[in-house]
JSON list of C-alpha atoms in Angstrom, two decimals:
[
{"chain": "A", "resi": 1, "resn": "MET", "atom": "CA", "xyz": [29.00, 16.58, 33.74]},
{"chain": "A", "resi": 2, "resn": "ASN", "atom": "CA", "xyz": [29.99, 13.29, 32.13]},
{"chain": "A", "resi": 3, "resn": "ARG", "atom": "CA", "xyz": [32.68, 10.89, 33.15]},
{"chain": "A", "resi": 4, "resn": "LEU", "atom": "CA", "xyz": [35.46, 12.33, 31.01]},
{"chain": "A", "resi": 5, "resn": "GLU", "atom": "CA", "xyz": [34.94, 15.87, 32.14]},
{"chain": "A", "resi": 6, "resn": "PHE", "atom": "CA", "xyz": [34.66, 14.73, 35.73]},
{"chain": "A", "resi": 7, "resn": "MET", "atom": "CA", "xyz": [38.03, 12.90, 35.66]},
{"chain": "A", "resi": 8, "resn": "LYS", "atom": "CA", "xyz": [39.77, 15.70, 33.78]},
{"chain": "A", "resi": 9, "resn": "GLU", "atom": "CA", "xyz": [38.76, 18.27, 36.36]},
{"chain": "A", "resi": 10, "resn": "LEU", "atom": "CA", "xyz": [39.64, 15.99, 39.23]},
{"chain": "A", "resi": 11, "resn": "GLU", "atom": "CA", "xyz": [43.09, 15.52, 37.73]},
{"chain": "A", "resi": 12, "resn": "ALA", "atom": "CA", "xyz": [43.59, 19.21, 37.38]},
{"chain": "A", "resi": 13, "resn": "LEU", "atom": "CA", "xyz": [42.49, 19.85, 41.01]},
{"chain": "A", "resi": 14, "resn": "LEU", "atom": "CA", "xyz": [44.94, 17.15, 42.16]},
{"chain": "A", "resi": 15, "resn": "SER", "atom": "CA", "xyz": [47.89, 18.57, 40.34]},
{"chain": "A", "resi": 16, "resn": "ASP", "atom": "CA", "xyz": [49.40, 19.87, 43.63]},
{"chain": "A", "resi": 17, "resn": "ILE", "atom": "CA", "xyz": [49.91, 16.45, 45.08]},
{"chain": "A", "resi": 18, "resn": "SER", "atom": "CA", "xyz": [52.55, 13.82, 44.18]},
{"chain": "A", "resi": 19, "resn": "GLN", "atom": "CA", "xyz": [52.30, 12.26, 40.81]},
{"chain": "A", "resi": 20, "resn": "SER", "atom": "CA", "xyz": [52.10, 8.68, 42.22]},
{"chain": "A", "resi": 21, "resn": "GLU", "atom": "CA", "xyz": [49.37, 9.60, 44.64]},
{"chain": "A", "resi": 22, "resn": "ARG", "atom": "CA", "xyz": [47.48, 11.46, 41.91]},
{"chain": "A", "resi": 23, "resn": "GLU", "atom": "CA", "xyz": [47.82, 8.51, 39.41]},
{"chain": "A", "resi": 24, "resn": "GLU", "atom": "CA", "xyz": [46.65, 6.04, 42.11]},
{"chain": "A", "resi": 25, "resn": "ALA", "atom": "CA", "xyz": [43.61, 8.25, 42.96]},
{"chain": "A", "resi": 26, "resn": "LEU", "atom": "CA", "xyz": [42.60, 8.62, 39.38]},
{"chain": "A", "resi": 27, "resn": "GLN", "atom": "CA", "xyz": [43.02, 4.86, 38.71]},
{"chain": "A", "resi": 28, "resn": "TYR", "atom": "CA", "xyz": [40.98, 4.07, 41.79]},
{"chain": "A", "resi": 29, "resn": "TYR", "atom": "CA", "xyz": [38.06, 6.21, 40.68]},
{"chain": "A", "resi": 30, "resn": "ASN", "atom": "CA", "xyz": [38.25, 4.99, 37.11]},
{"chain": "A", "resi": 31, "resn": "ASP", "atom": "CA", "xyz": [37.97, 1.42, 38.42]},
{"chain": "A", "resi": 32, "resn": "TYR", "atom": "CA", "xyz": [35.16, 2.41, 40.70]},
{"chain": "A", "resi": 33, "resn": "LEU", "atom": "CA", "xyz": [33.18, 3.74, 37.84]},
{"chain": "A", "resi": 34, "resn": "ASN", "atom": "CA", "xyz": [33.96, 0.68, 35.69]},
{"chain": "A", "resi": 35, "resn": "ASP", "atom": "CA", "xyz": [32.54, -1.53, 38.49]},
{"chain": "A", "resi": 36, "resn": "ALA", "atom": "CA", "xyz": [29.41, 0.55, 38.52]},
{"chain": "A", "resi": 37, "resn": "GLY", "atom": "CA", "xyz": [28.65, -0.03, 34.85]},
{"chain": "A", "resi": 38, "resn": "VAL", "atom": "CA", "xyz": [27.65, 2.31, 32.09]},
{"chain": "A", "resi": 39, "resn": "GLU", "atom": "CA", "xyz": [23.97, 2.15, 33.10]},
{"chain": "A", "resi": 40, "resn": "ASN", "atom": "CA", "xyz": [24.75, 3.49, 36.64]},
{"chain": "A", "resi": 41, "resn": "GLU", "atom": "CA", "xyz": [27.60, 5.77, 35.71]},
{"chain": "A", "resi": 42, "resn": "GLN", "atom": "CA", "xyz": [25.75, 9.06, 36.01]},
{"chain": "A", "resi": 43, "resn": "GLU", "atom": "CA", "xyz": [24.24, 8.15, 39.35]},
{"chain": "A", "resi": 44, "resn": "VAL", "atom": "CA", "xyz": [27.62, 7.30, 40.78]},
{"chain": "A", "resi": 45, "resn": "LEU", "atom": "CA", "xyz": [29.12, 10.51, 39.53]},
{"chain": "A", "resi": 46, "resn": "ASP", "atom": "CA", "xyz": [26.29, 12.34, 41.24]},
{"chain": "A", "resi": 47, "resn": "SER", "atom": "CA", "xyz": [26.90, 10.39, 44.45]},
{"chain": "A", "resi": 48, "resn": "LEU", "atom": "CA", "xyz": [30.64, 11.35, 44.42]},
{"chain": "A", "resi": 49, "resn": "GLY", "atom": "CA", "xyz": [29.79, 14.98, 44.45]},
{"chain": "A", "resi": 50, "resn": "THR", "atom": "CA", "xyz": [31.63, 17.68, 42.60]},
{"chain": "A", "resi": 51, "resn": "PRO", "atom": "CA", "xyz": [35.24, 17.18, 41.54]},
{"chain": "A", "resi": 52, "resn": "GLN", "atom": "CA", "xyz": [36.16, 20.00, 43.99]},
{"chain": "A", "resi": 53, "resn": "ASP", "atom": "CA", "xyz": [34.58, 18.21, 46.95]},
{"chain": "A", "resi": 54, "resn": "LEU", "atom": "CA", "xyz": [36.22, 14.93, 46.10]},
{"chain": "A", "resi": 55, "resn": "ALA", "atom": "CA", "xyz": [39.66, 16.64, 45.57]},
{"chain": "A", "resi": 56, "resn": "LYS", "atom": "CA", "xyz": [39.26, 18.31, 49.04]},
{"chain": "A", "resi": 57, "resn": "VAL", "atom": "CA", "xyz": [38.56, 14.94, 50.73]},
{"chain": "A", "resi": 58, "resn": "ILE", "atom": "CA", "xyz": [41.53, 13.30, 48.99]},
{"chain": "A", "resi": 59, "resn": "LYS", "atom": "CA", "xyz": [43.87, 16.11, 50.01]},
{"chain": "A", "resi": 60, "resn": "GLU", "atom": "CA", "xyz": [42.62, 15.96, 53.62]},
{"chain": "A", "resi": 61, "resn": "GLY", "atom": "CA", "xyz": [43.37, 12.22, 53.69]},
{"chain": "A", "resi": 62, "resn": "LEU", "atom": "CA", "xyz": [46.69, 12.91, 52.10]},
{"chain": "A", "resi": 63, "resn": "SER", "atom": "CA", "xyz": [47.86, 15.69, 54.54]},
{"chain": "A", "resi": 64, "resn": "ASP", "atom": "CA", "xyz": [51.49, 16.28, 55.14]},
{"chain": "A", "resi": 65, "resn": "GLY", "atom": "CA", "xyz": [52.21, 16.17, 51.42]},
{"chain": "A", "resi": 66, "resn": "GLY", "atom": "CA", "xyz": [51.43, 12.50, 51.22]},
{"chain": "A", "resi": 67, "resn": "GLU", "atom": "CA", "xyz": [54.42, 11.45, 53.34]},
{"chain": "A", "resi": 68, "resn": "GLN", "atom": "CA", "xyz": [52.26, 9.91, 56.09]},
{"chain": "A", "resi": 69, "resn": "GLY", "atom": "CA", "xyz": [49.00, 9.53, 54.19]},
{"chain": "A", "resi": 70, "resn": "GLU", "atom": "CA", "xyz": [48.02, 6.40, 52.32]},
{"chain": "A", "resi": 71, "resn": "PHE", "atom": "CA", "xyz": [45.19, 6.04, 49.70]},
{"chain": "A", "resi": 72, "resn": "THR", "atom": "CA", "xyz": [43.43, 2.68, 50.10]},
{"chain": "A", "resi": 73, "resn": "GLU", "atom": "CA", "xyz": [40.23, 1.04, 48.92]},
{"chain": "A", "resi": 74, "resn": "THR", "atom": "CA", "xyz": [38.56, 1.68, 52.38]},
{"chain": "A", "resi": 75, "resn": "GLY", "atom": "CA", "xyz": [39.40, 5.22, 52.59]},
{"chain": "A", "resi": 76, "resn": "TYR", "atom": "CA", "xyz": [42.21, 7.69, 53.29]},
{"chain": "A", "resi": 77, "resn": "LYS", "atom": "CA", "xyz": [44.37, 6.82, 56.24]},
{"chain": "A", "resi": 78, "resn": "ASN", "atom": "CA", "xyz": [46.56, 9.35, 57.91]},
{"chain": "A", "resi": 79, "resn": "GLU", "atom": "CA", "xyz": [48.85, 7.86, 60.55]},
{"chain": "A", "resi": 80, "resn": "ALA", "atom": "CA", "xyz": [49.91, 11.32, 61.83]},
{"chain": "A", "resi": 81, "resn": "LEU", "atom": "CA", "xyz": [46.31, 12.34, 62.77]},
{"chain": "A", "resi": 82, "resn": "GLY", "atom": "CA", "xyz": [45.31, 8.78, 63.82]},
{"chain": "A", "resi": 83, "resn": "GLU", "atom": "CA", "xyz": [42.05, 8.98, 61.85]},
{"chain": "A", "resi": 84, "resn": "GLU", "atom": "CA", "xyz": [40.48, 7.42, 58.74]},
{"chain": "A", "resi": 85, "resn": "VAL", "atom": "CA", "xyz": [38.20, 9.12, 56.27]},
{"chain": "A", "resi": 86, "resn": "LYS", "atom": "CA", "xyz": [35.46, 6.83, 55.55]},
{"chain": "A", "resi": 87, "resn": "ASN", "atom": "CA", "xyz": [34.23, 8.39, 52.27]},
{"chain": "A", "resi": 88, "resn": "GLU", "atom": "CA", "xyz": [34.89, 5.28, 50.11]},
{"chain": "A", "resi": 89, "resn": "ILE", "atom": "CA", "xyz": [32.93, 3.00, 52.35]},
{"chain": "A", "resi": 90, "resn": "ALA", "atom": "CA", "xyz": [29.97, 5.49, 52.24]},
{"chain": "A", "resi": 91, "resn": "ARG", "atom": "CA", "xyz": [30.26, 5.74, 48.38]},
{"chain": "A", "resi": 92, "resn": "LYS", "atom": "CA", "xyz": [30.24, 1.89, 48.09]},
{"chain": "A", "resi": 93, "resn": "GLU", "atom": "CA", "xyz": [27.15, 1.69, 50.10]},
{"chain": "A", "resi": 94, "resn": "ARG", "atom": "CA", "xyz": [25.52, 4.38, 47.83]},
{"chain": "A", "resi": 95, "resn": "LEU", "atom": "CA", "xyz": [26.82, 2.49, 44.74]},
{"chain": "A", "resi": 96, "resn": "GLU", "atom": "CA", "xyz": [25.06, -0.74, 46.01]},
{"chain": "A", "resi": 97, "resn": "LYS", "atom": "CA", "xyz": [21.88, 1.26, 46.73]},
{"chain": "A", "resi": 98, "resn": "VAL", "atom": "CA", "xyz": [22.03, 2.82, 43.21]},
{"chain": "A", "resi": 99, "resn": "LYS", "atom": "CA", "xyz": [22.47, -0.56, 41.59]},
{"chain": "A", "resi": 100, "resn": "ALA", "atom": "CA", "xyz": [19.56, -2.05, 43.68]},
{"chain": "A", "resi": 101, "resn": "GLU", "atom": "CA", "xyz": [17.30, 0.89, 42.75]},
{"chain": "A", "resi": 102, "resn": "GLY", "atom": "CA", "xyz": [18.36, 0.46, 39.15]},
{"chain": "A", "resi": 103, "resn": "ASP", "atom": "CA", "xyz": [17.56, -3.20, 39.04]},
{"chain": "A", "resi": 104, "resn": "THR", "atom": "CA", "xyz": [14.29, -2.50, 40.72]},
{"chain": "A", "resi": 105, "resn": "GLY", "atom": "CA", "xyz": [13.31, 0.10, 38.18]},
{"chain": "A", "resi": 106, "resn": "THR", "atom": "CA", "xyz": [14.41, -2.13, 35.31]},
{"chain": "A", "resi": 107, "resn": "ASN", "atom": "CA", "xyz": [12.22, -4.97, 36.59]},
{"chain": "A", "resi": 108, "resn": "ASN", "atom": "CA", "xyz": [9.31, -2.63, 37.22]},
{"chain": "A", "resi": 109, "resn": "ALA", "atom": "CA", "xyz": [9.71, -1.29, 33.68]},
{"chain": "A", "resi": 110, "resn": "ARG", "atom": "CA", "xyz": [9.61, -4.78, 32.24]},
{"chain": "A", "resi": 111, "resn": "GLN", "atom": "CA", "xyz": [6.51, -5.79, 34.22]},
{"chain": "A", "resi": 112, "resn": "LEU", "atom": "CA", "xyz": [3.37, -4.68, 32.36]},
{"chain": "A", "resi": 113, "resn": "SER", "atom": "CA", "xyz": [0.17, -4.31, 34.19]},
{"chain": "A", "resi": 114, "resn": "PRO", "atom": "CA", "xyz": [-2.78, -6.41, 33.08]},
{"chain": "A", "resi": 115, "resn": "GLY", "atom": "CA", "xyz": [-4.55, -3.25, 31.80]},
{"chain": "A", "resi": 116, "resn": "MET", "atom": "CA", "xyz": [-1.56, -2.40, 29.55]},
{"chain": "A", "resi": 117, "resn": "ILE", "atom": "CA", "xyz": [-1.49, -5.95, 28.20]},
{"chain": "A", "resi": 118, "resn": "VAL", "atom": "CA", "xyz": [-5.26, -5.83, 27.43]},
{"chain": "A", "resi": 119, "resn": "LEU", "atom": "CA", "xyz": [-4.79, -2.42, 25.69]},
{"chain": "A", "resi": 120, "resn": "ILE", "atom": "CA", "xyz": [-1.94, -3.71, 23.62]},
{"chain": "A", "resi": 121, "resn": "ILE", "atom": "CA", "xyz": [-3.98, -6.77, 22.37]},
{"chain": "A", "resi": 122, "resn": "LEU", "atom": "CA", "xyz": [-6.92, -4.52, 21.61]},
{"chain": "A", "resi": 123, "resn": "LEU", "atom": "CA", "xyz": [-4.77, -2.20, 19.53]},
{"chain": "A", "resi": 124, "resn": "CYS", "atom": "CA", "xyz": [-3.35, -5.20, 17.68]},
{"chain": "A", "resi": 125, "resn": "ILE", "atom": "CA", "xyz": [-6.91, -6.45, 17.02]},
{"chain": "A", "resi": 126, "resn": "ILE", "atom": "CA", "xyz": [-7.99, -3.08, 15.68]},
{"chain": "A", "resi": 127, "resn": "ALA", "atom": "CA", "xyz": [-4.93, -2.63, 13.47]},
{"chain": "A", "resi": 128, "resn": "LEU", "atom": "CA", "xyz": [-5.10, -6.20, 12.08]},
{"chain": "A", "resi": 129, "resn": "PRO", "atom": "CA", "xyz": [-7.89, -5.50, 9.53]},
{"chain": "A", "resi": 130, "resn": "ALA", "atom": "CA", "xyz": [-6.27, -2.45, 8.20]},
{"chain": "A", "resi": 131, "resn": "VAL", "atom": "CA", "xyz": [-2.95, -4.17, 7.75]},
{"chain": "A", "resi": 132, "resn": "ALA", "atom": "CA", "xyz": [-4.62, -7.17, 6.24]},
{"chain": "A", "resi": 133, "resn": "GLY", "atom": "CA", "xyz": [-6.55, -4.95, 3.88]},
{"chain": "A", "resi": 134, "resn": "ILE", "atom": "CA", "xyz": [-3.43, -3.18, 2.71]},
{"chain": "A", "resi": 135, "resn": "ALA", "atom": "CA", "xyz": [-1.62, -6.51, 2.25]},
{"chain": "A", "resi": 136, "resn": "ALA", "atom": "CA", "xyz": [-4.52, -7.90, 0.32]},
{"chain": "A", "resi": 137, "resn": "GLY", "atom": "CA", "xyz": [-4.75, -4.89, -1.92]},
{"chain": "A", "resi": 138, "resn": "VAL", "atom": "CA", "xyz": [-0.93, -4.93, -2.63]},
{"chain": "A", "resi": 139, "resn": "ILE", "atom": "CA", "xyz": [-1.11, -8.61, -3.46]},
{"chain": "A", "resi": 140, "resn": "GLY", "atom": "CA", "xyz": [-4.28, -8.21, -5.54]},
{"chain": "A", "resi": 141, "resn": "THR", "atom": "CA", "xyz": [-2.79, -5.30, -7.44]},
{"chain": "A", "resi": 142, "resn": "GLY", "atom": "CA", "xyz": [0.50, -7.20, -8.00]},
{"chain": "A", "resi": 143, "resn": "VAL", "atom": "CA", "xyz": [-1.39, -10.30, -9.22]},
{"chain": "A", "resi": 144, "resn": "GLY", "atom": "CA", "xyz": [-3.57, -8.22, -11.48]},
{"chain": "A", "resi": 145, "resn": "ILE", "atom": "CA", "xyz": [-0.57, -6.56, -13.10]},
{"chain": "A", "resi": 146, "resn": "LEU", "atom": "CA", "xyz": [1.36, -9.82, -13.44]},
{"chain": "A", "resi": 147, "resn": "GLY", "atom": "CA", "xyz": [-1.75, -11.44, -14.94]},
{"chain": "A", "resi": 148, "resn": "SER", "atom": "CA", "xyz": [-2.02, -8.63, -17.57]},
{"chain": "A", "resi": 149, "resn": "ILE", "atom": "CA", "xyz": [1.67, -8.93, -18.32]},
{"chain": "A", "resi": 150, "resn": "LEU", "atom": "CA", "xyz": [1.25, -12.72, -18.82]},
{"chain": "A", "resi": 151, "resn": "GLY", "atom": "CA", "xyz": [-1.75, -12.16, -21.10]},
{"chain": "A", "resi": 152, "resn": "ILE", "atom": "CA", "xyz": [0.27, -9.73, -23.32]},
{"chain": "A", "resi": 153, "resn": "LEU", "atom": "CA", "xyz": [3.13, -12.08, -23.32]},
{"chain": "A", "resi": 154, "resn": "PHE", "atom": "CA", "xyz": [0.93, -15.08, -24.53]},
{"chain": "A", "resi": 155, "resn": "GLY", "atom": "CA", "xyz": [-0.59, -12.85, -27.09]},
{"chain": "A", "resi": 156, "resn": "ILE", "atom": "CA", "xyz": [2.77, -11.77, -28.48]},
{"chain": "A", "resi": 157, "resn": "ALA", "atom": "CA", "xyz": [4.10, -15.30, -28.49]},
{"chain": "A", "resi": 158, "resn": "ALA", "atom": "CA", "xyz": [0.96, -16.55, -30.28]},
{"chain": "A", "resi": 159, "resn": "ALA", "atom": "CA", "xyz": [1.31, -13.84, -32.82]},
{"chain": "A", "resi": 160, "resn": "GLY", "atom": "CA", "xyz": [4.81, -14.76, -33.44]},
{"chain": "A", "resi": 161, "resn": "ILE", "atom": "CA", "xyz": [4.01, -18.44, -33.92]},
{"chain": "A", "resi": 162, "resn": "VAL", "atom": "CA", "xyz": [1.06, -17.66, -36.32]},
{"chain": "A", "resi": 163, "resn": "LEU", "atom": "CA", "xyz": [3.26, -15.19, -38.31]},
{"chain": "A", "resi": 164, "resn": "PHE", "atom": "CA", "xyz": [6.01, -17.75, -38.52]},
{"chain": "A", "resi": 165, "resn": "ALA", "atom": "CA", "xyz": [3.64, -20.39, -39.80]},
{"chain": "A", "resi": 166, "resn": "ALA", "atom": "CA", "xyz": [2.09, -18.04, -42.28]},
{"chain": "A", "resi": 167, "resn": "ALA", "atom": "CA", "xyz": [5.47, -16.96, -43.50]},
{"chain": "A", "resi": 168, "resn": "VAL", "atom": "CA", "xyz": [6.40, -20.61, -44.14]},
{"chain": "A", "resi": 169, "resn": "ILE", "atom": "CA", "xyz": [3.11, -21.25, -46.02]},
{"chain": "A", "resi": 170, "resn": "LEU", "atom": "CA", "xyz": [3.48, -18.03, -48.17]},
{"chain": "A", "resi": 171, "resn": "ILE", "atom": "CA", "xyz": [7.10, -18.69, -49.10]},
{"chain": "A", "resi": 172, "resn": "ILE", "atom": "CA", "xyz": [6.33, -22.29, -50.19]},
{"chain": "A", "resi": 173, "resn": "TYR", "atom": "CA", "xyz": [3.15, -21.20, -52.07]},
{"chain": "A", "resi": 174, "resn": "GLY", "atom": "CA", "xyz": [5.12, -18.30, -53.71]},
{"chain": "A", "resi": 175, "resn": "ILE", "atom": "CA", "xyz": [7.94, -20.61, -54.81]},
{"chain": "A", "resi": 176, "resn": "TRP", "atom": "CA", "xyz": [5.30, -23.08, -56.18]},
{"chain": "A", "resi": 177, "resn": "ASN", "atom": "CA", "xyz": [3.73, -20.23, -58.20]},
{"chain": "A", "resi": 178, "resn": "LEU", "atom": "CA", "xyz": [6.94, -18.88, -59.66]},
{"chain": "A", "resi": 179, "resn": "PHE", "atom": "CA", "xyz": [6.78, -21.33, -62.54]},
{"chain": "A", "resi": 180, "resn": "THR", "atom": "CA", "xyz": [3.16, -20.63, -63.48]},
{"chain": "A", "resi": 181, "resn": "ALA", "atom": "CA", "xyz": [2.64, -17.05, -62.36]},
{"chain": "A", "resi": 182, "resn": "PRO", "atom": "CA", "xyz": [6.01, -15.45, -61.59]},
{"chain": "A", "resi": 183, "resn": "LEU", "atom": "CA", "xyz": [4.72, -12.05, -60.49]},
{"chain": "A", "resi": 184, "resn": "ALA", "atom": "CA", "xyz": [2.29, -13.55, -58.04]},
{"chain": "A", "resi": 185, "resn": "GLY", "atom": "CA", "xyz": [4.88, -15.94, -56.87]},
{"chain": "A", "resi": 186, "resn": "ILE", "atom": "CA", "xyz": [7.33, -13.13, -56.07]},
{"chain": "A", "resi": 187, "resn": "CYS", "atom": "CA", "xyz": [4.57, -11.25, -54.20]},
{"chain": "A", "resi": 188, "resn": "PHE", "atom": "CA", "xyz": [3.86, -14.29, -52.09]},
{"chain": "A", "resi": 189, "resn": "VAL", "atom": "CA", "xyz": [7.56, -14.91, -51.30]},
{"chain": "A", "resi": 190, "resn": "GLY", "atom": "CA", "xyz": [7.94, -11.25, -50.29]},
{"chain": "A", "resi": 191, "resn": "MET", "atom": "CA", "xyz": [4.94, -11.31, -48.07]},
{"chain": "A", "resi": 192, "resn": "GLY", "atom": "CA", "xyz": [6.27, -14.56, -46.56]},
{"chain": "A", "resi": 193, "resn": "ILE", "atom": "CA", "xyz": [9.64, -12.93, -45.90]},
{"chain": "A", "resi": 194, "resn": "LEU", "atom": "CA", "xyz": [7.88, -9.93, -44.32]},
{"chain": "A", "resi": 195, "resn": "PHE", "atom": "CA", "xyz": [5.81, -12.16, -41.97]},
{"chain": "A", "resi": 196, "resn": "GLY", "atom": "CA", "xyz": [8.87, -14.10, -41.16]},
{"chain": "A", "resi": 197, "resn": "GLY", "atom": "CA", "xyz": [10.66, -11.00, -40.02]},
{"chain": "A", "resi": 198, "resn": "LEU", "atom": "CA", "xyz": [7.65, -9.97, -37.96]},
{"chain": "A", "resi": 199, "resn": "SER", "atom": "CA", "xyz": [7.53, -13.38, -36.43]},
{"chain": "A", "resi": 200, "resn": "LEU", "atom": "CA", "xyz": [11.18, -13.23, -35.51]},
{"chain": "A", "resi": 201, "resn": "PHE", "atom": "CA", "xyz": [10.59, -9.80, -33.89]},
{"chain": "A", "resi": 202, "resn": "PHE", "atom": "CA", "xyz": [7.66, -11.14, -31.74]},
{"chain": "A", "resi": 203, "resn": "ILE", "atom": "CA", "xyz": [9.68, -14.22, -30.75]},
{"chain": "A", "resi": 204, "resn": "TRP", "atom": "CA", "xyz": [12.52, -12.02, -29.68]},
{"chain": "A", "resi": 205, "resn": "LEU", "atom": "CA", "xyz": [10.20, -9.66, -27.75]},
{"chain": "A", "resi": 206, "resn": "THR", "atom": "CA", "xyz": [8.64, -12.74, -25.95]},
{"chain": "A", "resi": 207, "resn": "VAL", "atom": "CA", "xyz": [12.12, -13.85, -24.92]},
{"chain": "A", "resi": 208, "resn": "TRP", "atom": "CA", "xyz": [13.04, -10.32, -23.79]},
{"chain": "A", "resi": 209, "resn": "ILE", "atom": "CA", "xyz": [9.81, -9.97, -21.72]},
{"chain": "A", "resi": 210, "resn": "CYS", "atom": "CA", "xyz": [10.47, -13.37, -20.04]},
{"chain": "A", "resi": 211, "resn": "ALA", "atom": "CA", "xyz": [14.12, -12.64, -19.27]},
{"chain": "A", "resi": 212, "resn": "LYS", "atom": "CA", "xyz": [14.09, -8.90, -18.46]},
{"chain": "A", "resi": 213, "resn": "ALA", "atom": "CA", "xyz": [10.74, -7.22, -18.09]},
{"chain": "A", "resi": 214, "resn": "ILE", "atom": "CA", "xyz": [8.86, -9.75, -15.88]},
{"chain": "A", "resi": 215, "resn": "PRO", "atom": "CA", "xyz": [11.67, -10.12, -13.22]},
{"chain": "A", "resi": 216, "resn": "TRP", "atom": "CA", "xyz": [12.11, -6.26, -13.16]},
{"chain": "A", "resi": 217, "resn": "MET", "atom": "CA", "xyz": [8.31, -5.76, -12.71]},
{"chain": "A", "resi": 218, "resn": "ILE", "atom": "CA", "xyz": [8.15, -8.34, -10.01]},
{"chain": "A", "resi": 219, "resn": "ARG", "atom": "CA", "xyz": [10.98, -6.68, -8.05]},
{"chain": "A", "resi": 220, "resn": "GLY", "atom": "CA", "xyz": [9.21, -3.31, -8.51]},
{"chain": "A", "resi": 221, "resn": "ILE", "atom": "CA", "xyz": [5.87, -4.78, -7.16]},
{"chain": "A", "resi": 222, "resn": "VAL", "atom": "CA", "xyz": [7.63, -6.30, -4.18]},
{"chain": "A", "resi": 223, "resn": "LYS", "atom": "CA", "xyz": [9.46, -3.13, -3.45]},
{"chain": "A", "resi": 224, "resn": "ILE", "atom": "CA", "xyz": [6.32, -0.95, -3.64]},
{"chain": "A", "resi": 225, "resn": "GLY", "atom": "CA", "xyz": [4.46, -3.36, -1.34]},
{"chain": "A", "resi": 226, "resn": "THR", "atom": "CA", "xyz": [7.19, -3.38, 1.13]},
{"chain": "A", "resi": 227, "resn": "ARG", "atom": "CA", "xyz": [7.29, 0.47, 1.20]},
{"chain": "A", "resi": 228, "resn": "LEU", "atom": "CA", "xyz": [3.59, 0.66, 1.60]},
{"chain": "A", "resi": 229, "resn": "LEU", "atom": "CA", "xyz": [3.60, -1.75, 4.47]},
{"chain": "A", "resi": 230, "resn": "ARG", "atom": "CA", "xyz": [6.46, -0.02, 6.18]},
{"chain": "A", "resi": 231, "resn": "GLY", "atom": "CA", "xyz": [4.88, 3.32, 5.71]},
{"chain": "A", "resi": 232, "resn": "LYS", "atom": "CA", "xyz": [1.68, 2.05, 7.29]},
{"chain": "A", "resi": 233, "resn": "GLY", "atom": "CA", "xyz": [3.55, 0.58, 10.25]},
{"chain": "A", "resi": 234, "resn": "ALA", "atom": "CA", "xyz": [5.25, 3.97, 10.87]},
{"chain": "A", "resi": 235, "resn": "ASP", "atom": "CA", "xyz": [1.94, 5.72, 10.83]},
{"chain": "A", "resi": 236, "resn": "ASN", "atom": "CA", "xyz": [0.50, 3.38, 13.34]},
{"chain": "A", "resi": 237, "resn": "THR", "atom": "CA", "xyz": [3.52, 3.77, 15.51]}
]
């Protein structure tokens, strides 16, 4: 039973006492649970017992319809009976005990034995070559792919430059021959224009690879490497 269920059932069980006493009791136990903290909430609820038991104790302390009973932090006083119900003091003592046990358990959980520390170090040493091998493989693959792309890029750029130079030479040579051999001159000019078109295509392709393809491939290589490393880390876990 969680806190919300506990308080709702307690409120229903206290429906036959006065509203002010009921609200005061519910407020008191809400504050009591707030003081315990979320980490100790369930233990405190267990220490309070069932809502039926708690409602019975409250009603016993508030006998005579609440006219002579008084709800206080130290218990439930009833002047008519001349006695005091000490349930709150006992619960506070149990609360302190629960907190102390919780703190002790937390400290024990945080303290690792020398054997555990040695085991963790050995596992890290064993896993290090595998992780390093994967990282080296990913980096090597990425460098190889990038090197191939750069080689292709340089080849395309060189082809564009050579074709552009050949186009200029052919056009100039063709114009020069137009006066002596018109047919040959026209052929040379046509070939120069064709080479010029091809050179412009290769130059455009070089620019596109530099601006679009290479950044996209680098991002893809980094993403694949990250996924591989994360996947290996999950497998080791």
